[in-house]
PDB file of C-alpha atoms and ligand atoms in Angstrom:
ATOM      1  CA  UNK A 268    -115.222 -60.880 -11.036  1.00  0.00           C
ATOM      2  CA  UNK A 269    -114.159 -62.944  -7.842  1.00  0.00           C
ATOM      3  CA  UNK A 270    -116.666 -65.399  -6.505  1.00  0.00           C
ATOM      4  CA  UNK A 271    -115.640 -66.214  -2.824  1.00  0.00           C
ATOM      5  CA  UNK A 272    -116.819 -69.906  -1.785  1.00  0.00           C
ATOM      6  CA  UNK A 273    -116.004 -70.835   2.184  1.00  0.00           C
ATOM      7  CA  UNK A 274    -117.557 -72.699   4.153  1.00  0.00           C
ATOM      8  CA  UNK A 275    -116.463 -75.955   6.517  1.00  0.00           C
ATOM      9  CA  UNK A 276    -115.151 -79.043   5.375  1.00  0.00           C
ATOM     10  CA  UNK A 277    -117.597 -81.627   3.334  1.00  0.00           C
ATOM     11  CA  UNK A 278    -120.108 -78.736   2.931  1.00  0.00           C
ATOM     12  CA  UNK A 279    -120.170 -79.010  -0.711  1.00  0.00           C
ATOM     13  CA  UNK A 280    -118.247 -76.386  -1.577  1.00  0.00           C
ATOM     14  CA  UNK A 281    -116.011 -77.678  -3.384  1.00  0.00           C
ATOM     15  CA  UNK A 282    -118.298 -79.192  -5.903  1.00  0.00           C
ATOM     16  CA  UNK A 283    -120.084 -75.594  -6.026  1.00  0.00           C
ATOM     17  CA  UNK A 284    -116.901 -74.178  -6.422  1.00  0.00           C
ATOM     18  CA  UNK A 285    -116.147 -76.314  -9.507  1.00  0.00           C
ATOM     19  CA  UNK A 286    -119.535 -76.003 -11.162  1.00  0.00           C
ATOM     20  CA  UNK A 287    -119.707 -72.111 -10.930  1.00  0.00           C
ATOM     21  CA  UNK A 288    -116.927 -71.701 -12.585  1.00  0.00           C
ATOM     22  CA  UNK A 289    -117.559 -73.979 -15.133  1.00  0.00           C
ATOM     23  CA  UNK A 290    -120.394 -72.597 -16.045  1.00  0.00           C
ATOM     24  CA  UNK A 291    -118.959 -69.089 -15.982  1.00  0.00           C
ATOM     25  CA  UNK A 292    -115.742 -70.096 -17.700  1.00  0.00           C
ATOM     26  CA  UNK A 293    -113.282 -69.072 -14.627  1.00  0.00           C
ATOM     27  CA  UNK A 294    -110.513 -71.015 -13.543  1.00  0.00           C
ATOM     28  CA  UNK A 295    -111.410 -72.313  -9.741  1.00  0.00           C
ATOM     29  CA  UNK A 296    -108.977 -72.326  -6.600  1.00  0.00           C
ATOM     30  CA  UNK A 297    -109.689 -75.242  -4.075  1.00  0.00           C
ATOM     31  CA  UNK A 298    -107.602 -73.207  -1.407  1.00  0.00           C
ATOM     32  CA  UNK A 299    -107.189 -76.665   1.073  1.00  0.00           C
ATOM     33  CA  UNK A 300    -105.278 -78.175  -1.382  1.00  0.00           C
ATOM     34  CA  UNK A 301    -102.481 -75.311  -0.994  1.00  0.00           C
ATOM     35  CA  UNK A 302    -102.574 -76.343   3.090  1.00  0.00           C
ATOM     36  CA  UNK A 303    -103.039 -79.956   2.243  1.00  0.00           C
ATOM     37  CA  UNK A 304     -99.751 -79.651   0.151  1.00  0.00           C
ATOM     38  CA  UNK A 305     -97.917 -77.526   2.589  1.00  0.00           C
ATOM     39  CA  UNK A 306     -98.389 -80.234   5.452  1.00  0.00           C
ATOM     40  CA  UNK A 307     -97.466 -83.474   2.587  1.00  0.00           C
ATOM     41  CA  UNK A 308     -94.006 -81.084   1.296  1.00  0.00           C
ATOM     42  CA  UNK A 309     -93.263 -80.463   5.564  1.00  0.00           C
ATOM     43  CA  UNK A 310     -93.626 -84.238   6.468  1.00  0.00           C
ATOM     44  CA  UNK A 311     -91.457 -85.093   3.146  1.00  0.00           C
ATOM     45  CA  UNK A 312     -88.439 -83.248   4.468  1.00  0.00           C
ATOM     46  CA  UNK A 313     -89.049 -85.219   7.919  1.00  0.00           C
ATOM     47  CA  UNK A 314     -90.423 -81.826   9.637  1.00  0.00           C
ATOM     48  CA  UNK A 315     -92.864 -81.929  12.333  1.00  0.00           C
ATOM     49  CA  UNK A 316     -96.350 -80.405  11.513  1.00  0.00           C
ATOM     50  CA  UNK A 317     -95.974 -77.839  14.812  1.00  0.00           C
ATOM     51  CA  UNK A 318     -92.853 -76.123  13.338  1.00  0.00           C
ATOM     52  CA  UNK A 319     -94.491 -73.222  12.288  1.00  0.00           C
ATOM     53  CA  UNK A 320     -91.026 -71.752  10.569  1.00  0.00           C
ATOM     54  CA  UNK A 321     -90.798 -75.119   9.088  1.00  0.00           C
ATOM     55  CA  UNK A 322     -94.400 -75.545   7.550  1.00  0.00           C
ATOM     56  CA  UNK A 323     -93.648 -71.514   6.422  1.00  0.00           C
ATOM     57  CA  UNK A 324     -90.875 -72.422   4.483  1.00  0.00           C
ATOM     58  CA  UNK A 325     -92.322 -75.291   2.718  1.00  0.00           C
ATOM     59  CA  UNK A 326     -95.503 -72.596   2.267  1.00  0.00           C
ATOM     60  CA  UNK A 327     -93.093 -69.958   0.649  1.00  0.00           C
ATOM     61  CA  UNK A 328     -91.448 -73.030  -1.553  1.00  0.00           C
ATOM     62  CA  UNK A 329     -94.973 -74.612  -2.558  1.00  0.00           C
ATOM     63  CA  UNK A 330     -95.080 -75.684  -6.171  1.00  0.00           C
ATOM     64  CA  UNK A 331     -98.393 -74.930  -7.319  1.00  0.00           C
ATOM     65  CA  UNK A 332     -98.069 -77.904 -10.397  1.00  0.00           C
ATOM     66  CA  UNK A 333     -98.101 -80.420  -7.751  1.00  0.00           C
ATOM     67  CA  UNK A 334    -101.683 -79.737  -6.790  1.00  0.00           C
ATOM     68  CA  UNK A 335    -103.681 -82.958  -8.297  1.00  0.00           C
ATOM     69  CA  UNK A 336    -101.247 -85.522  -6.078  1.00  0.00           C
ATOM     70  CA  UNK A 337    -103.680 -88.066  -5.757  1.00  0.00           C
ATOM     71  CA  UNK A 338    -102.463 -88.214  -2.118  1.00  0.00           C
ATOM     72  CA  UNK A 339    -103.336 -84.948  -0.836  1.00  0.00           C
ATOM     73  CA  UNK A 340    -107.071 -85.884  -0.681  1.00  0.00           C
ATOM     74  CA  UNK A 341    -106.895 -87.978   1.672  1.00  0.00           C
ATOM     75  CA  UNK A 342    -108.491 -88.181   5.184  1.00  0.00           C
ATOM     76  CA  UNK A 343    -104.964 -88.452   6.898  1.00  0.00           C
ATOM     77  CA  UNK A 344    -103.799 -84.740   4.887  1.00  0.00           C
ATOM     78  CA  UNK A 345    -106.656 -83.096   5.048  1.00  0.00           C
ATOM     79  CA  UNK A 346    -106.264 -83.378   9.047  1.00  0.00           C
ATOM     80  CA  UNK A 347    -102.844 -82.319   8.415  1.00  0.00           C
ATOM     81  CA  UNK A 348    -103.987 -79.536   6.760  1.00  0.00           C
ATOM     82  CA  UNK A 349    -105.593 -78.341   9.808  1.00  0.00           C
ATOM     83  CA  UNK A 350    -102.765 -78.573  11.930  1.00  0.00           C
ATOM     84  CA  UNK A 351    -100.181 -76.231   9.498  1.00  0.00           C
ATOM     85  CA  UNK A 352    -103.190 -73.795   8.984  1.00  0.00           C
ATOM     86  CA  UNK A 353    -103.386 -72.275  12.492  1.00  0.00           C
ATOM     87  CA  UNK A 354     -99.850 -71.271  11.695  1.00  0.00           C
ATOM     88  CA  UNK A 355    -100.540 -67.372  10.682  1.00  0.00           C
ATOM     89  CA  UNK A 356     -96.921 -67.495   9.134  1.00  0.00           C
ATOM     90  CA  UNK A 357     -98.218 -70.644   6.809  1.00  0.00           C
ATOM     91  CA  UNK A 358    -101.194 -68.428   6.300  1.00  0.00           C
ATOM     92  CA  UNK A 359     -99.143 -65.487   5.542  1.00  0.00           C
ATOM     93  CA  UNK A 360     -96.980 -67.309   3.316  1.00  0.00           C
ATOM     94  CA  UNK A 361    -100.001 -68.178   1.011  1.00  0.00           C
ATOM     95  CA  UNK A 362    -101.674 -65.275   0.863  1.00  0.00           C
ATOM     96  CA  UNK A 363    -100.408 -63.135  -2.237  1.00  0.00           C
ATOM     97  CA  UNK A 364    -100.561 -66.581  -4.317  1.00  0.00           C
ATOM     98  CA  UNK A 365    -104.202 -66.676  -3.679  1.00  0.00           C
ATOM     99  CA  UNK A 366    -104.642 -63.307  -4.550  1.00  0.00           C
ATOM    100  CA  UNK A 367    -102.870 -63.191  -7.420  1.00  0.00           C
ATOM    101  CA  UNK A 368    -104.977 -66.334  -8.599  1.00  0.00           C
ATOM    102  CA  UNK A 369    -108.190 -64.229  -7.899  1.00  0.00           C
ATOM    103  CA  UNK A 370    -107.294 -61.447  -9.763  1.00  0.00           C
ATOM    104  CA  UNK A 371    -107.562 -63.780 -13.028  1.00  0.00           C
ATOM    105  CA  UNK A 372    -109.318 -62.146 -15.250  1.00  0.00           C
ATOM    106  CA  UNK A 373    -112.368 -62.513 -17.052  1.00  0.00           C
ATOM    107  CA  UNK A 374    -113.002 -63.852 -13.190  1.00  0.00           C
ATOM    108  CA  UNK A 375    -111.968 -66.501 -10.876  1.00  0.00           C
ATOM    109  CA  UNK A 376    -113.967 -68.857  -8.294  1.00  0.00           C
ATOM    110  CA  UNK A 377    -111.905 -69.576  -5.153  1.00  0.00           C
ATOM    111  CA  UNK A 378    -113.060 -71.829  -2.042  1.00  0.00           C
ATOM    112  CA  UNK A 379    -111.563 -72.280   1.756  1.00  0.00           C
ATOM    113  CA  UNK A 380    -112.205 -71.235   4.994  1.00  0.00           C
ATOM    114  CA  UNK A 381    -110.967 -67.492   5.165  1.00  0.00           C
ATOM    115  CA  UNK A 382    -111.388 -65.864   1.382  1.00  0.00           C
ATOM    116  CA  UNK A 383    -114.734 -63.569   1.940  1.00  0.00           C
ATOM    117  CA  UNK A 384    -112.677 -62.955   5.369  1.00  0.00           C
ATOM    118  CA  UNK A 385    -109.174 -62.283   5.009  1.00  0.00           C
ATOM    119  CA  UNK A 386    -107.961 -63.358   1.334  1.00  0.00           C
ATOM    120  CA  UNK A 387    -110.403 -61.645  -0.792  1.00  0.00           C
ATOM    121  CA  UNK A 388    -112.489 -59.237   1.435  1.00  0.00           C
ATOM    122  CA  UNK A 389    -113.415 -57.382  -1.145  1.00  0.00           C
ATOM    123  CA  UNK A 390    -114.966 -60.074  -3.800  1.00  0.00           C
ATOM    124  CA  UNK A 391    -117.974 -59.510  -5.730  1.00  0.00           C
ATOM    125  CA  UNK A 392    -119.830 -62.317  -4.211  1.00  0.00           C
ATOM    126  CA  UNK A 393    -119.351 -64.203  -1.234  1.00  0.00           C
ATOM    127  CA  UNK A 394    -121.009 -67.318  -0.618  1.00  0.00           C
ATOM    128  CA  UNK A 395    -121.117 -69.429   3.121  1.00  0.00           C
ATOM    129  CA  UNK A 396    -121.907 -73.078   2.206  1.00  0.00           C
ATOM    130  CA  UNK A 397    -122.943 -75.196   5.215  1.00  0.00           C
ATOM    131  CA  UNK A 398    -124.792 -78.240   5.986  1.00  0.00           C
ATOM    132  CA  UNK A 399    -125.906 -80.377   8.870  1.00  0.00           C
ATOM    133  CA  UNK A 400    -122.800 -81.941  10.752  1.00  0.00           C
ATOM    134  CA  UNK A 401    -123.959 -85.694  10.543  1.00  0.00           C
ATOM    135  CA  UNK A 402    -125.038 -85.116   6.312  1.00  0.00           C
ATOM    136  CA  UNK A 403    -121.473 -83.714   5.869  1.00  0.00           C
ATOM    137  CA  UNK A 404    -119.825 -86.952   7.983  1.00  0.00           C
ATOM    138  CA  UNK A 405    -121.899 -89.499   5.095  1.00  0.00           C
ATOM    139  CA  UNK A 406    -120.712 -87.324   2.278  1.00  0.00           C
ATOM    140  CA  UNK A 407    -116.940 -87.207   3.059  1.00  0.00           C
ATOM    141  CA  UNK A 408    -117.258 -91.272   4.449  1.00  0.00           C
ATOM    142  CA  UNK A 409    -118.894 -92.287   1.028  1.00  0.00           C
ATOM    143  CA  UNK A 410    -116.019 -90.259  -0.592  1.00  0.00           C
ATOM    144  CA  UNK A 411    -113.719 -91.907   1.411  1.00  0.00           C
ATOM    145  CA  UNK A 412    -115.061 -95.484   0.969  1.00  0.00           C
ATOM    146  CA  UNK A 413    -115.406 -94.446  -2.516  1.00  0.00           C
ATOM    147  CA  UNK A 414    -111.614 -93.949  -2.627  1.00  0.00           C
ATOM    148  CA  UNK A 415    -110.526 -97.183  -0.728  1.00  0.00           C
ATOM    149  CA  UNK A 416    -110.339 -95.988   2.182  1.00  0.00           C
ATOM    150  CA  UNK A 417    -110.547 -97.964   5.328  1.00  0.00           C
ATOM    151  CA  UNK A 418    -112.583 -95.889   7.945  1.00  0.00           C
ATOM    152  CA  UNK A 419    -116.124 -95.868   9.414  1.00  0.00           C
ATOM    153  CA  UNK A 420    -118.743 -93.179  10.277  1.00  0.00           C
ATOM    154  CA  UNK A 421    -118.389 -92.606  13.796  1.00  0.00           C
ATOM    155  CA  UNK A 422    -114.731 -92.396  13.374  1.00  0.00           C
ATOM    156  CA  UNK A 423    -115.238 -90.007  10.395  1.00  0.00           C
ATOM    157  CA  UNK A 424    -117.695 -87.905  12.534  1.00  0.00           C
ATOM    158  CA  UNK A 425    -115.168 -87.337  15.063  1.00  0.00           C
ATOM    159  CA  UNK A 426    -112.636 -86.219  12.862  1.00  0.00           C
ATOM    160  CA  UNK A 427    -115.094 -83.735  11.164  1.00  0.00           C
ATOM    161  CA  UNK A 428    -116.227 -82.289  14.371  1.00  0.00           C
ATOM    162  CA  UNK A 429    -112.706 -81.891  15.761  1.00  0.00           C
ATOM    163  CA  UNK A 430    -111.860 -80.218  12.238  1.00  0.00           C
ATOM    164  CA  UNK A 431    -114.443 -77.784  12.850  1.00  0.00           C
ATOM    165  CA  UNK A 432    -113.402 -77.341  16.457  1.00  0.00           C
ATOM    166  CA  UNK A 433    -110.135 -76.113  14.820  1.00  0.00           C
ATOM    167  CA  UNK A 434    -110.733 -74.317  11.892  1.00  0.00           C
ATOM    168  CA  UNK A 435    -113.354 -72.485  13.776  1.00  0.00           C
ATOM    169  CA  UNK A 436    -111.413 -71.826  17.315  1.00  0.00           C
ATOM    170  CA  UNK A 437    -107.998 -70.705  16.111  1.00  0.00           C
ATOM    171  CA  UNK A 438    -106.955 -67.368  16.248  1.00  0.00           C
ATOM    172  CA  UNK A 439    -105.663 -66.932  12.756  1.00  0.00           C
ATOM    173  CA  UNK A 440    -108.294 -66.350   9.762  1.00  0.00           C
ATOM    174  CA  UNK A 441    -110.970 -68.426  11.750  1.00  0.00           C
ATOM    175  CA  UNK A 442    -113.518 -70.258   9.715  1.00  0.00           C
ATOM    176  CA  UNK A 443    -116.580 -67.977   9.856  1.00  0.00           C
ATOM    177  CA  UNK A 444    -118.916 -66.483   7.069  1.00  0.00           C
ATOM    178  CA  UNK A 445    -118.020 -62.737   6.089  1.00  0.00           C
ATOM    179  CA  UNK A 446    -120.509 -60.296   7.360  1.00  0.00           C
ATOM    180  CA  UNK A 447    -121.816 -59.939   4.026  1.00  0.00           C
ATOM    181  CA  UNK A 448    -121.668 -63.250   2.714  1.00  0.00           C
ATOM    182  CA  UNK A 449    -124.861 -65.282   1.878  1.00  0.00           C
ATOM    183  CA  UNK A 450    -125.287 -68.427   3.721  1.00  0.00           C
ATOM    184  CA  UNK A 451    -126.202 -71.622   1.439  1.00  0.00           C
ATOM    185  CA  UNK A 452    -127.282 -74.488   3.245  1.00  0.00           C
ATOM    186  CA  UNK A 453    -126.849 -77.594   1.340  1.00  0.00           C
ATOM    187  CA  UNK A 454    -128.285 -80.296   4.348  1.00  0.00           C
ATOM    188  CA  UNK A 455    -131.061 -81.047   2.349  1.00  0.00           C
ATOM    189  CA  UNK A 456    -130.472 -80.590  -1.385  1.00  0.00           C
ATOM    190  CA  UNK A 457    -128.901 -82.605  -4.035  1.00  0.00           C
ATOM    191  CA  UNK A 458    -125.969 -81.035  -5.888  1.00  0.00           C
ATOM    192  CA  UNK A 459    -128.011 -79.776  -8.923  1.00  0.00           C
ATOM    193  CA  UNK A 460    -130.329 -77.411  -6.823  1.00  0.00           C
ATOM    194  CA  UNK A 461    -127.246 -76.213  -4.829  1.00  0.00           C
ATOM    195  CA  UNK A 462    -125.379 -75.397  -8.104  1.00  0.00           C
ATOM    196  CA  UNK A 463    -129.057 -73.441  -9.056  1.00  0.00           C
ATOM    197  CA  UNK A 464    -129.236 -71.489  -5.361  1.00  0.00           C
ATOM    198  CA  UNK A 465    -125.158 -70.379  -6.344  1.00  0.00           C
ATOM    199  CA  UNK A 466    -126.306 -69.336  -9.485  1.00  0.00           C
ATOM    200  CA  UNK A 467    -129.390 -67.562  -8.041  1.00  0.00           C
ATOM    201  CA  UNK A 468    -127.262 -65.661  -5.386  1.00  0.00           C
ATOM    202  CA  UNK A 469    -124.601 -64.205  -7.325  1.00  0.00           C
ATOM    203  CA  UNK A 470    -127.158 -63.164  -9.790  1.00  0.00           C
ATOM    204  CA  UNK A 471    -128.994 -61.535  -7.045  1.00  0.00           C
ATOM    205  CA  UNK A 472    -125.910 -59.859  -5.060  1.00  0.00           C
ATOM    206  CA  UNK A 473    -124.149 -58.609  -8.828  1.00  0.00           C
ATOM    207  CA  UNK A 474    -127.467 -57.344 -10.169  1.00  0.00           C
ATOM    208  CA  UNK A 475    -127.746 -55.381  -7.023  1.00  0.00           C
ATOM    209  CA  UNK A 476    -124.333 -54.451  -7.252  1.00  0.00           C
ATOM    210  CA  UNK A 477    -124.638 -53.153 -10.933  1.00  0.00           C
TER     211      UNK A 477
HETATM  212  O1   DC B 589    -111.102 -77.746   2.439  1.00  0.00           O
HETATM  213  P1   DC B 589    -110.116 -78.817   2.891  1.00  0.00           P
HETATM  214  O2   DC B 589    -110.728 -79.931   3.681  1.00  0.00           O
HETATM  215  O3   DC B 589    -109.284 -79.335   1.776  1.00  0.00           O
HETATM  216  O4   DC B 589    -109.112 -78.035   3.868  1.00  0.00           O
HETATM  217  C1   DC B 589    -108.108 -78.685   4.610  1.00  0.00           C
HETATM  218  C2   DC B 589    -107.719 -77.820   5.811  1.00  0.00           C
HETATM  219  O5   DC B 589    -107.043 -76.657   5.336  1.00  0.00           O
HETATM  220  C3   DC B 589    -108.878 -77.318   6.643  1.00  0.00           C
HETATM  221  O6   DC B 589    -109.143 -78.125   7.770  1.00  0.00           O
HETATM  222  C4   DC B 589    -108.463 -75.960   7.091  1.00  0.00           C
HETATM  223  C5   DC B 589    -107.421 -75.532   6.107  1.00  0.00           C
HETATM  224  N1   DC B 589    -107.849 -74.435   5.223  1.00  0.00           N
HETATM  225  C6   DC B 589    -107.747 -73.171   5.734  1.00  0.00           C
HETATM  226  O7   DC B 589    -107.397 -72.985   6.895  1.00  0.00           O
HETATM  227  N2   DC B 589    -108.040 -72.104   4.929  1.00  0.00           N
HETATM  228  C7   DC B 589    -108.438 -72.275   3.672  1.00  0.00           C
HETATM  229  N3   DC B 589    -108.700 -71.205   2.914  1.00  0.00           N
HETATM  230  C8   DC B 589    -108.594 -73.584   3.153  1.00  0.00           C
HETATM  231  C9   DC B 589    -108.298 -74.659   3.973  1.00  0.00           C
END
């Protein structure tokens, strides 16, 4: 089973991510955190974020056990993220890992941008979790604050709509819901009900399926 979780950044996918497979007993993929690392492993060996045969090698090199650095969640990687992810060869470079991790059996949860697109385009479920621009904003600057960091709304805004601008205008893997993925819009509910509408949608789309 392969539960495919996009949707853009601060939408709460993550956390939906997380608690579906918990309660399913799957391991989980947070698929940023492979780009976030790529872009931390290229600026370690002093490359430039815009060397796309540069960020590929440090794709094809990635060590997978160095996923929970501490410093990869930050607002300054996850930017940097953004940047090594247009490159298709980055995107190329990660692509059999990620499908080899969905493949897990009993069944595996895995969240991005591109998995009920390109990565996994034939999962059992797909799921599209949005939310309003300005609610995503106060849930990644309360994170942030949360974490020490120094920044303020407006300037956390900016940097979510220009991540958007990117993820959803470049020309590789694009971020944009699958055709048949359902679309869960989290603006207005706490985390609880979200988990319970990405419980009732996969029970939905697999029932139908069976
Ligand atoms: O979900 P996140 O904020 O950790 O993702 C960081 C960046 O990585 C995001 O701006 C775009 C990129 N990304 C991607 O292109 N494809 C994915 N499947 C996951 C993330």
């Amino acid at each position: 089973m392969i539960i495919a979780i996009d949707g853009p950044a601060a939408s709460g996918k993550g956390t939906i991510a997380t608690l579906v497979a918990e309660h399913f007993g799957y391991d989980c993929l947070d698929t940023g955190l492979l780009y976030r690392a790529v872009a931390r492993d290229v600026r370690a060996r002093g490359g430039a974020l815009d060397d796309e045969a540069g960020a590929a090698r440090a794709a094809a090199a990635l060590d997978t056990t160095t996923l929970d650095d501490a410093e990869l969640r930050t607002a300054a990687m996850g930017e940097a993220a953004s940047v090594v992810a247009g490159h298709p060869a980055v995107r190329a470079a990660l692509l059999d890992l990620q499908r080899q991790f969905a493949r897990r059996p009993p069944g595996a949860v895995i969240d991005g941008r591109d998995i009920g697109t390109v990565v996994c385009p034939d999962a059992d479920v797909k799921i599209f979790v949005t939310a309003d621009v300005e609610v995503r904003a106060r849930r990644r600057f309360d994170e942030l604050v949360h974490r020490g960091e120094a920044v303020t709304f407006e300037g956390v805004l900016d940097v979510i709509r220009k991540r958007d601008a990117r993820d959803q205008g470049r020309a590789a893997a694009p971020l944009r819901p699958a055709p048949d993925a359902v679309v869960l819009d989290t603006t207005n509910i706490t985390v609880i009900a979200a988990l319970q509408a990405a419980l009732d949608i996969i029970a939905k789309v697999t029932g139908a399926k069976a």
